[in-house]
Amino acid sequence: MGDLLSSLEPARAVERLSEAAVVLRGFASDVAATLVAAVDGITAVAPFRNMVTPGGFRMSVGMTNCGRAGWVTDRKGYRYEPVDPITGTPWPAIPDPLRGLAASAAAAAGYPGFEPDACLINLYEPGTRLSLHRDENERDLTAPIVSVSLGLPAMFLFGGNRRSDRPRRILLECGDIVVWGGPDRLVYHGVAPLAEGDDPLTGNRRINLTFRKAL
């Protein structure tokens, strides 16, 4: 982990979305290949799947997890589970490079001491999207959210504390990290439909890592 952290450079630009939310431009660009390789190792054990919402809607975005608990949704509701319901085994541990990156990004954004215990991994393909939602199933809402973009660029939607609030549209590229917390911890956010493209690391896909303190 030390080698990876030493290769991290300060964000090329810090774009402040609010007093409690920032985009760290290019923060993970130099380690993107390492992160994608780590995701490949995780998905070899816990493959991507299209989960179903409590209302019966099949999500277009592929999802999996690593960490002490994984976020899942099915007819029973949204929640965290320590065991992968598909494999029947615990989720893979968060690899040290991912954990270290999340802590470093949080500190750079003004949230020192962040120790994530859950990482949701989303896989986007052209046309897939994530509707406005807020991350509210975690027990610890004092810790920030750290969201890492890899692969194809995407239009991130950053709203307010009400679903009806008009979201800002922020283009995220490979290596960008968004961090939010404090009074903005429960803001609505999402991802617009992914455009076609080709990335040298991920092909026609985008990978997003969302680190949380869930337990």
Tab-separated table of N, CA, C and O in Angstrom, residues 48-145:
chain	number	residue	atom	x	y	z
A	48	PHE	N	-20.171	-9.273	-10.695
A	48	PHE	CA	-21.203	-8.261	-10.880
A	48	PHE	C	-22.547	-8.940	-11.099
A	48	PHE	O	-22.645	-10.000	-11.710
A	49	ARG	N	-23.600	-8.287	-10.625
A	49	ARG	CA	-24.957	-8.769	-10.823
A	49	ARG	C	-25.890	-7.573	-10.923
A	49	ARG	O	-25.561	-6.479	-10.426
A	50	ASN	N	-27.050	-7.770	-11.543
A	50	ASN	CA	-28.070	-6.728	-11.643
A	50	ASN	C	-29.117	-6.981	-10.567
A	50	ASN	O	-29.914	-7.908	-10.678
A	51	MET	N	-29.080	-6.170	-9.527
A	51	MET	CA	-29.973	-6.378	-8.397
A	51	MET	C	-31.386	-5.871	-8.712
A	51	MET	O	-31.609	-5.132	-9.664
A	52	VAL	N	-32.320	-6.290	-7.880
A	52	VAL	CA	-33.725	-5.929	-8.041
A	52	VAL	C	-34.145	-5.070	-6.857
A	52	VAL	O	-33.833	-5.377	-5.704
A	53	THR	N	-34.853	-3.981	-7.130
A	53	THR	CA	-35.316	-3.098	-6.066
A	53	THR	C	-36.509	-3.717	-5.341
A	53	THR	O	-37.128	-4.671	-5.837
A	54	PRO	N	-36.866	-3.181	-4.164
A	54	PRO	CA	-38.047	-3.701	-3.464
A	54	PRO	C	-39.316	-3.632	-4.303
A	54	PRO	O	-40.235	-4.443	-4.116
A	55	GLY	N	-39.363	-2.693	-5.249
A	55	GLY	CA	-40.529	-2.576	-6.111
A	55	GLY	C	-40.513	-3.495	-7.312
A	55	GLY	O	-41.439	-3.472	-8.135
A	56	GLY	N	-39.441	-4.298	-7.438
A	56	GLY	CA	-39.363	-5.250	-8.536
A	56	GLY	C	-38.635	-4.748	-9.768
A	56	GLY	O	-38.598	-5.441	-10.792
A	57	PHE	N	-38.015	-3.579	-9.699
A	57	PHE	CA	-37.299	-3.020	-10.838
A	57	PHE	C	-35.890	-3.599	-10.906
A	57	PHE	O	-35.154	-3.585	-9.919
A	58	ARG	N	-35.516	-4.119	-12.075
A	58	ARG	CA	-34.163	-4.659	-12.269
A	58	ARG	C	-33.219	-3.521	-12.616
A	58	ARG	O	-33.394	-2.831	-13.616
A	59	MET	N	-32.218	-3.313	-11.794
A	59	MET	CA	-31.293	-2.209	-11.989
A	59	MET	C	-30.396	-2.471	-13.193
A	59	MET	O	-29.913	-3.598	-13.385
A	60	SER	N	-30.160	-1.446	-14.009
A	60	SER	CA	-29.358	-1.628	-15.227
A	60	SER	C	-27.869	-1.666	-14.919
A	60	SER	O	-27.088	-2.246	-15.687
A	61	VAL	N	-27.469	-1.084	-13.812
A	61	VAL	CA	-26.061	-1.025	-13.435
A	61	VAL	C	-25.672	-2.316	-12.723
A	61	VAL	O	-26.370	-2.770	-11.808
A	62	GLY	N	-24.563	-2.925	-13.145
A	62	GLY	CA	-24.054	-4.096	-12.458
A	62	GLY	C	-23.414	-3.701	-11.138
A	62	GLY	O	-22.784	-2.639	-11.043
A	63	MET	N	-23.574	-4.532	-10.106
A	63	MET	CA	-23.068	-4.175	-8.785
A	63	MET	C	-22.428	-5.365	-8.093
A	63	MET	O	-22.812	-6.516	-8.304
A	64	THR	N	-21.442	-5.058	-7.255
A	64	THR	CA	-20.885	-6.025	-6.322
A	64	THR	C	-20.268	-5.236	-5.183
A	64	THR	O	-20.351	-4.001	-5.145
A	65	ASN	N	-19.636	-5.927	-4.233
A	65	ASN	CA	-19.125	-5.275	-3.034
A	65	ASN	C	-17.830	-5.901	-2.561
A	65	ASN	O	-17.513	-7.057	-2.884
A	66	CYS	N	-17.118	-5.132	-1.751
A	66	CYS	CA	-16.057	-5.687	-0.922
A	66	CYS	C	-16.094	-4.966	0.411
A	66	CYS	O	-16.618	-3.852	0.522
A	67	GLY	N	-15.589	-5.638	1.443
A	67	GLY	CA	-15.609	-5.052	2.767
A	67	GLY	C	-16.337	-5.934	3.771
A	67	GLY	O	-16.777	-7.052	3.443
A	68	ARG	N	-16.476	-5.437	4.989
A	68	ARG	CA	-17.124	-6.210	6.057
A	68	ARG	C	-18.603	-6.428	5.785
A	68	ARG	O	-19.201	-7.384	6.296
A	69	ALA	N	-19.198	-5.537	5.014
A	69	ALA	CA	-20.606	-5.669	4.656
A	69	ALA	C	-20.796	-5.160	3.238
A	69	ALA	O	-20.065	-4.288	2.773
A	70	GLY	N	-21.769	-5.721	2.532
A	70	GLY	CA	-22.050	-5.304	1.166
A	70	GLY	C	-23.476	-4.801	1.054
A	70	GLY	O	-24.405	-5.358	1.662
A	71	TRP	N	-23.650	-3.745	0.269
A	71	TRP	CA	-24.988	-3.194	0.058
A	71	TRP	C	-25.744	-4.075	-0.925
A	71	TRP	O	-25.229	-4.425	-1.990
A	72	VAL	N	-26.967	-4.438	-0.570
A	72	VAL	CA	-27.800	-5.266	-1.441
A	72	VAL	C	-29.223	-4.716	-1.473
A	72	VAL	O	-29.653	-3.999	-0.568
A	73	THR	N	-29.924	-5.055	-2.528
A	73	THR	CA	-31.340	-4.737	-2.625
A	73	THR	C	-32.064	-5.914	-3.261
A	73	THR	O	-31.553	-6.559	-4.179
A	74	ASP	N	-33.241	-6.198	-2.741
A	74	ASP	CA	-34.110	-7.216	-3.306
A	74	ASP	C	-35.534	-6.891	-2.846
A	74	ASP	O	-35.801	-5.790	-2.358
A	75	ARG	N	-36.431	-7.838	-2.989
A	75	ARG	CA	-37.817	-7.592	-2.592
A	75	ARG	C	-37.962	-7.289	-1.099
A	75	ARG	O	-38.948	-6.694	-0.662
A	76	LYS	N	-36.958	-7.675	-0.310
A	76	LYS	CA	-37.011	-7.453	1.137
A	76	LYS	C	-36.613	-6.031	1.521
A	76	LYS	O	-36.868	-5.603	2.642
A	77	GLY	N	-35.938	-5.316	0.622
A	77	GLY	CA	-35.539	-3.945	0.927
A	77	GLY	C	-34.064	-3.693	0.680
A	77	GLY	O	-33.315	-4.558	0.205
A	78	TYR	N	-33.649	-2.460	1.021
A	78	TYR	CA	-32.251	-2.041	0.908
A	78	TYR	C	-31.566	-2.272	2.248
A	78	TYR	O	-32.094	-1.914	3.301
A	79	ARG	N	-30.338	-2.823	2.207
A	79	ARG	CA	-29.669	-3.102	3.471
A	79	ARG	C	-28.219	-3.522	3.208
A	79	ARG	O	-27.804	-3.687	2.057
A	80	TYR	N	-27.480	-3.697	4.284
A	80	TYR	CA	-26.131	-4.240	4.219
A	80	TYR	C	-26.136	-5.670	4.745
A	80	TYR	O	-26.796	-5.962	5.746
A	81	GLU	N	-25.407	-6.531	4.064
A	81	GLU	CA	-25.299	-7.936	4.458
A	81	GLU	C	-23.822	-8.334	4.519
A	81	GLU	O	-23.040	-7.947	3.635
A	82	PRO	N	-23.425	-9.125	5.515
A	82	PRO	CA	-22.021	-9.556	5.605
A	82	PRO	C	-21.675	-10.661	4.613
A	82	PRO	O	-20.492	-10.911	4.367
A	83	VAL	N	-22.688	-11.310	4.056
A	83	VAL	CA	-22.472	-12.457	3.158
A	83	VAL	C	-23.067	-12.140	1.786
A	83	VAL	O	-24.172	-11.592	1.680
A	84	ASP	N	-22.343	-12.493	0.746
A	84	ASP	CA	-22.824	-12.336	-0.622
A	84	ASP	C	-23.982	-13.311	-0.838
A	84	ASP	O	-23.805	-14.530	-0.719
A	85	PRO	N	-25.185	-12.822	-1.158
A	85	PRO	CA	-26.321	-13.737	-1.307
A	85	PRO	C	-26.191	-14.684	-2.495
A	85	PRO	O	-26.875	-15.707	-2.527
A	86	ILE	N	-25.323	-14.385	-3.441
A	86	ILE	CA	-25.145	-15.264	-4.603
A	86	ILE	C	-24.181	-16.399	-4.294
A	86	ILE	O	-24.451	-17.572	-4.588
A	87	THR	N	-23.043	-16.074	-3.665
A	87	THR	CA	-22.038	-17.105	-3.401
A	87	THR	C	-22.220	-17.774	-2.043
A	87	THR	O	-21.706	-18.872	-1.824
A	88	GLY	N	-22.927	-17.097	-1.127
A	88	GLY	CA	-23.088	-17.645	0.210
A	88	GLY	C	-21.849	-17.533	1.071
A	88	GLY	O	-21.772	-18.140	2.145
A	89	THR	N	-20.873	-16.732	0.642
A	89	THR	CA	-19.638	-16.535	1.399
A	89	THR	C	-19.463	-15.050	1.703
A	89	THR	O	-20.072	-14.197	1.047
A	90	PRO	N	-18.621	-14.710	2.701
A	90	PRO	CA	-18.401	-13.291	3.005
A	90	PRO	C	-17.869	-12.535	1.786
A	90	PRO	O	-17.173	-13.100	0.940
A	91	TRP	N	-18.200	-11.262	1.711
A	91	TRP	CA	-17.661	-10.429	0.642
A	91	TRP	C	-16.137	-10.378	0.746
A	91	TRP	O	-15.582	-10.474	1.845
A	92	PRO	N	-15.423	-10.227	-0.356
A	92	PRO	CA	-13.966	-10.063	-0.269
A	92	PRO	C	-13.605	-8.840	0.573
A	92	PRO	O	-14.359	-7.866	0.636
A	93	ALA	N	-12.456	-8.906	1.217
A	93	ALA	CA	-11.988	-7.756	1.993
A	93	ALA	C	-11.650	-6.596	1.056
A	93	ALA	O	-11.349	-6.797	-0.134
A	94	ILE	N	-11.724	-5.376	1.581
A	94	ILE	CA	-11.297	-4.229	0.794
A	94	ILE	C	-9.778	-4.301	0.632
A	94	ILE	O	-9.044	-4.316	1.632
A	95	PRO	N	-9.257	-4.379	-0.593
A	95	PRO	CA	-7.793	-4.428	-0.770
A	95	PRO	C	-7.123	-3.183	-0.193
A	95	PRO	O	-7.688	-2.084	-0.222
A	96	ASP	N	-5.925	-3.350	0.321
A	96	ASP	CA	-5.214	-2.234	0.932
A	96	ASP	C	-5.086	-1.022	0.011
A	96	ASP	O	-5.242	0.115	0.473
A	97	PRO	N	-4.784	-1.202	-1.288
A	97	PRO	CA	-4.688	-0.008	-2.148
A	97	PRO	C	-5.983	0.791	-2.211
A	97	PRO	O	-5.950	2.025	-2.241
A	98	LEU	N	-7.118	0.116	-2.220
A	98	LEU	CA	-8.398	0.814	-2.255
A	98	LEU	C	-8.676	1.515	-0.937
A	98	LEU	O	-9.113	2.672	-0.908
A	99	ARG	N	-8.408	0.824	0.160
A	99	ARG	CA	-8.654	1.415	1.478
A	99	ARG	C	-7.774	2.655	1.676
A	99	ARG	O	-8.224	3.692	2.167
A	100	GLY	N	-6.506	2.538	1.300
A	100	GLY	CA	-5.594	3.664	1.463
A	100	GLY	C	-5.983	4.850	0.604
A	100	GLY	O	-5.887	6.010	1.032
A	101	LEU	N	-6.414	4.578	-0.619
A	101	LEU	CA	-6.854	5.649	-1.502
A	101	LEU	C	-8.052	6.389	-0.917
A	101	LEU	O	-8.106	7.622	-0.925
A	102	ALA	N	-9.030	5.642	-0.419
A	102	ALA	CA	-10.231	6.264	0.150
A	102	ALA	C	-9.875	7.157	1.331
A	102	ALA	O	-10.395	8.278	1.457
A	103	ALA	N	-9.001	6.686	2.201
A	103	ALA	CA	-8.607	7.479	3.362
A	103	ALA	C	-7.854	8.735	2.937
A	103	ALA	O	-8.077	9.825	3.489
A	104	SER	N	-6.971	8.610	1.952
A	104	SER	CA	-6.197	9.758	1.485
A	104	SER	C	-7.090	10.797	0.823
A	104	SER	O	-6.923	12.006	1.034
A	105	ALA	N	-8.048	10.341	0.015
A	105	ALA	CA	-8.962	11.269	-0.653
A	105	ALA	C	-9.841	11.984	0.369
A	105	ALA	O	-10.072	13.196	0.265
A	106	ALA	N	-10.325	11.231	1.352
A	106	ALA	CA	-11.157	11.855	2.388
A	106	ALA	C	-10.373	12.928	3.135
A	106	ALA	O	-10.882	14.028	3.389
A	107	ALA	N	-9.129	12.623	3.476
A	107	ALA	CA	-8.302	13.595	4.186
A	107	ALA	C	-8.057	14.834	3.330
A	107	ALA	O	-8.106	15.967	3.832
A	108	ALA	N	-7.805	14.628	2.042
A	108	ALA	CA	-7.576	15.754	1.142
A	108	ALA	C	-8.814	16.636	1.021
A	108	ALA	O	-8.712	17.828	0.720
A	109	ALA	N	-9.990	16.048	1.238
A	109	ALA	CA	-11.246	16.787	1.142
A	109	ALA	C	-11.678	17.387	2.475
A	109	ALA	O	-12.731	18.022	2.553
A	110	GLY	N	-10.874	17.164	3.522
A	110	GLY	CA	-11.210	17.736	4.819
A	110	GLY	C	-11.873	16.785	5.787
A	110	GLY	O	-12.444	17.226	6.803
A	111	TYR	N	-11.773	15.480	5.510
A	111	TYR	CA	-12.370	14.474	6.393
A	111	TYR	C	-11.292	13.481	6.839
A	111	TYR	O	-11.221	12.343	6.356
A	112	PRO	N	-10.412	13.877	7.763
A	112	PRO	CA	-9.339	12.970	8.200
A	112	PRO	C	-9.887	11.808	9.015
A	112	PRO	O	-10.969	11.882	9.603
A	113	GLY	N	-9.115	10.723	9.019
A	113	GLY	CA	-9.471	9.582	9.849
A	113	GLY	C	-10.548	8.682	9.297
A	113	GLY	O	-11.094	7.845	10.022
A	114	PHE	N	-10.846	8.807	8.012
A	114	PHE	CA	-11.896	7.974	7.411
A	114	PHE	C	-11.423	6.535	7.293
A	114	PHE	O	-10.370	6.254	6.737
A	115	GLU	N	-12.212	5.607	7.824
A	115	GLU	CA	-11.895	4.177	7.778
A	115	GLU	C	-13.102	3.432	7.210
A	115	GLU	O	-13.972	2.976	7.956
A	116	PRO	N	-13.170	3.287	5.895
A	116	PRO	CA	-14.330	2.621	5.291
A	116	PRO	C	-14.376	1.142	5.639
A	116	PRO	O	-13.341	0.486	5.749
A	117	ASP	N	-15.590	0.629	5.809
A	117	ASP	CA	-15.750	-0.809	6.015
A	117	ASP	C	-16.604	-1.447	4.918
A	117	ASP	O	-16.894	-2.638	4.969
A	118	ALA	N	-17.007	-0.631	3.940
A	118	ALA	CA	-17.816	-1.135	2.833
A	118	ALA	C	-17.454	-0.371	1.561
A	118	ALA	O	-17.221	0.837	1.600
A	119	CYS	N	-17.415	-1.100	0.461
A	119	CYS	CA	-17.163	-0.476	-0.842
A	119	CYS	C	-18.113	-1.101	-1.855
A	119	CYS	O	-18.013	-2.297	-2.161
A	120	LEU	N	-19.036	-0.299	-2.366
A	120	LEU	CA	-19.941	-0.724	-3.428
A	120	LEU	C	-19.257	-0.456	-4.765
A	120	LEU	O	-18.757	0.642	-4.998
A	121	ILE	N	-19.228	-1.449	-5.637
A	121	ILE	CA	-18.589	-1.326	-6.948
A	121	ILE	C	-19.672	-1.403	-8.011
A	121	ILE	O	-20.385	-2.413	-8.104
A	122	ASN	N	-19.799	-0.347	-8.797
A	122	ASN	CA	-20.801	-0.284	-9.854
A	122	ASN	C	-20.146	-0.385	-11.220
A	122	ASN	O	-19.102	0.227	-11.466
A	123	LEU	N	-20.788	-1.119	-12.111
A	123	LEU	CA	-20.316	-1.285	-13.481
A	123	LEU	C	-21.346	-0.691	-14.431
A	123	LEU	O	-22.492	-1.146	-14.490
A	124	TYR	N	-20.931	0.339	-15.173
A	124	TYR	CA	-21.799	1.009	-16.138
A	124	TYR	C	-21.387	0.639	-17.556
A	124	TYR	O	-20.191	0.617	-17.872
A	125	GLU	N	-22.367	0.392	-18.387
A	125	GLU	CA	-22.157	0.205	-19.809
A	125	GLU	C	-22.972	1.263	-20.539
A	125	GLU	O	-23.874	1.876	-19.943
A	126	PRO	N	-22.665	1.551	-21.807
A	126	PRO	CA	-23.390	2.613	-22.505
A	126	PRO	C	-24.910	2.473	-22.375
A	126	PRO	O	-25.472	1.398	-22.560
A	127	GLY	N	-25.548	3.583	-22.003
A	127	GLY	CA	-26.997	3.604	-21.839
A	127	GLY	C	-27.464	3.372	-20.421
A	127	GLY	O	-28.612	3.701	-20.087
A	128	THR	N	-26.625	2.809	-19.564
A	128	THR	CA	-27.043	2.560	-18.181
A	128	THR	C	-26.931	3.844	-17.368
A	128	THR	O	-26.135	4.736	-17.659
A	129	ARG	N	-27.730	3.924	-16.315
A	129	ARG	CA	-27.798	5.122	-15.493
A	129	ARG	C	-28.120	4.743	-14.060
A	129	ARG	O	-28.500	3.594	-13.780
A	130	LEU	N	-27.986	5.717	-13.173
A	130	LEU	CA	-28.366	5.516	-11.779
A	130	LEU	C	-29.235	6.709	-11.387
A	130	LEU	O	-28.782	7.855	-11.407
A	131	SER	N	-30.491	6.431	-11.083
A	131	SER	CA	-31.431	7.506	-10.787
A	131	SER	C	-31.074	8.196	-9.471
A	131	SER	O	-30.307	7.669	-8.649
A	132	LEU	N	-31.621	9.388	-9.269
A	132	LEU	CA	-31.335	10.152	-8.061
A	132	LEU	C	-31.701	9.356	-6.815
A	132	LEU	O	-32.794	8.792	-6.712
A	133	HIS	N	-30.797	9.318	-5.876
A	133	HIS	CA	-30.998	8.577	-4.634
A	133	HIS	C	-30.081	9.185	-3.580
A	133	HIS	O	-29.252	10.043	-3.888
A	134	ARG	N	-30.189	8.745	-2.376
A	134	ARG	CA	-29.238	9.147	-1.346
A	134	ARG	C	-28.800	7.931	-0.552
A	134	ARG	O	-29.557	6.962	-0.399
A	135	ASP	N	-27.576	7.968	-0.071
A	135	ASP	CA	-27.010	6.843	0.668
A	135	ASP	C	-27.414	6.989	2.138
A	135	ASP	O	-26.801	7.757	2.880
A	136	GLU	N	-28.425	6.230	2.546
A	136	GLU	CA	-28.984	6.413	3.888
A	136	GLU	C	-29.112	5.107	4.669
A	136	GLU	O	-29.732	5.086	5.738
A	137	ASN	N	-28.535	4.016	4.154
A	137	ASN	CA	-28.649	2.736	4.837
A	137	ASN	C	-27.485	2.463	5.782
A	137	ASN	O	-27.418	1.385	6.384
A	138	GLU	N	-26.572	3.425	5.907
A	138	GLU	CA	-25.405	3.253	6.760
A	138	GLU	C	-25.732	3.654	8.200
A	138	GLU	O	-26.476	4.597	8.432
A	139	ARG	N	-25.141	2.962	9.153
A	139	ARG	CA	-25.368	3.294	10.561
A	139	ARG	C	-24.619	4.563	10.959
A	139	ARG	O	-25.067	5.312	11.824
A	140	ASP	N	-23.458	4.781	10.324
A	140	ASP	CA	-22.626	5.931	10.670
A	140	ASP	C	-22.756	6.990	9.577
A	140	ASP	O	-22.098	6.913	8.544
A	141	LEU	N	-23.615	7.977	9.820
A	141	LEU	CA	-23.810	9.042	8.839
A	141	LEU	C	-22.894	10.227	9.091
A	141	LEU	O	-22.978	11.240	8.388
A	142	THR	N	-21.995	10.100	10.082
A	142	THR	CA	-21.029	11.177	10.317
A	142	THR	C	-19.814	11.041	9.403
A	142	THR	O	-19.093	12.022	9.192
A	143	ALA	N	-19.588	9.850	8.863
A	143	ALA	CA	-18.457	9.623	7.960
A	143	ALA	C	-18.847	10.048	6.545
A	143	ALA	O	-20.011	9.983	6.155
A	144	PRO	N	-17.871	10.480	5.730
A	144	PRO	CA	-18.179	10.933	4.374
A	144	PRO	C	-18.401	9.782	3.416
A	144	PRO	O	-18.185	8.607	3.743
A	145	ILE	N	-18.808	10.137	2.213
A	145	ILE	CA	-18.853	9.231	1.071
A	145	ILE	C	-17.664	9.567	0.179
A	145	ILE	O	-17.402	10.746	-0.098
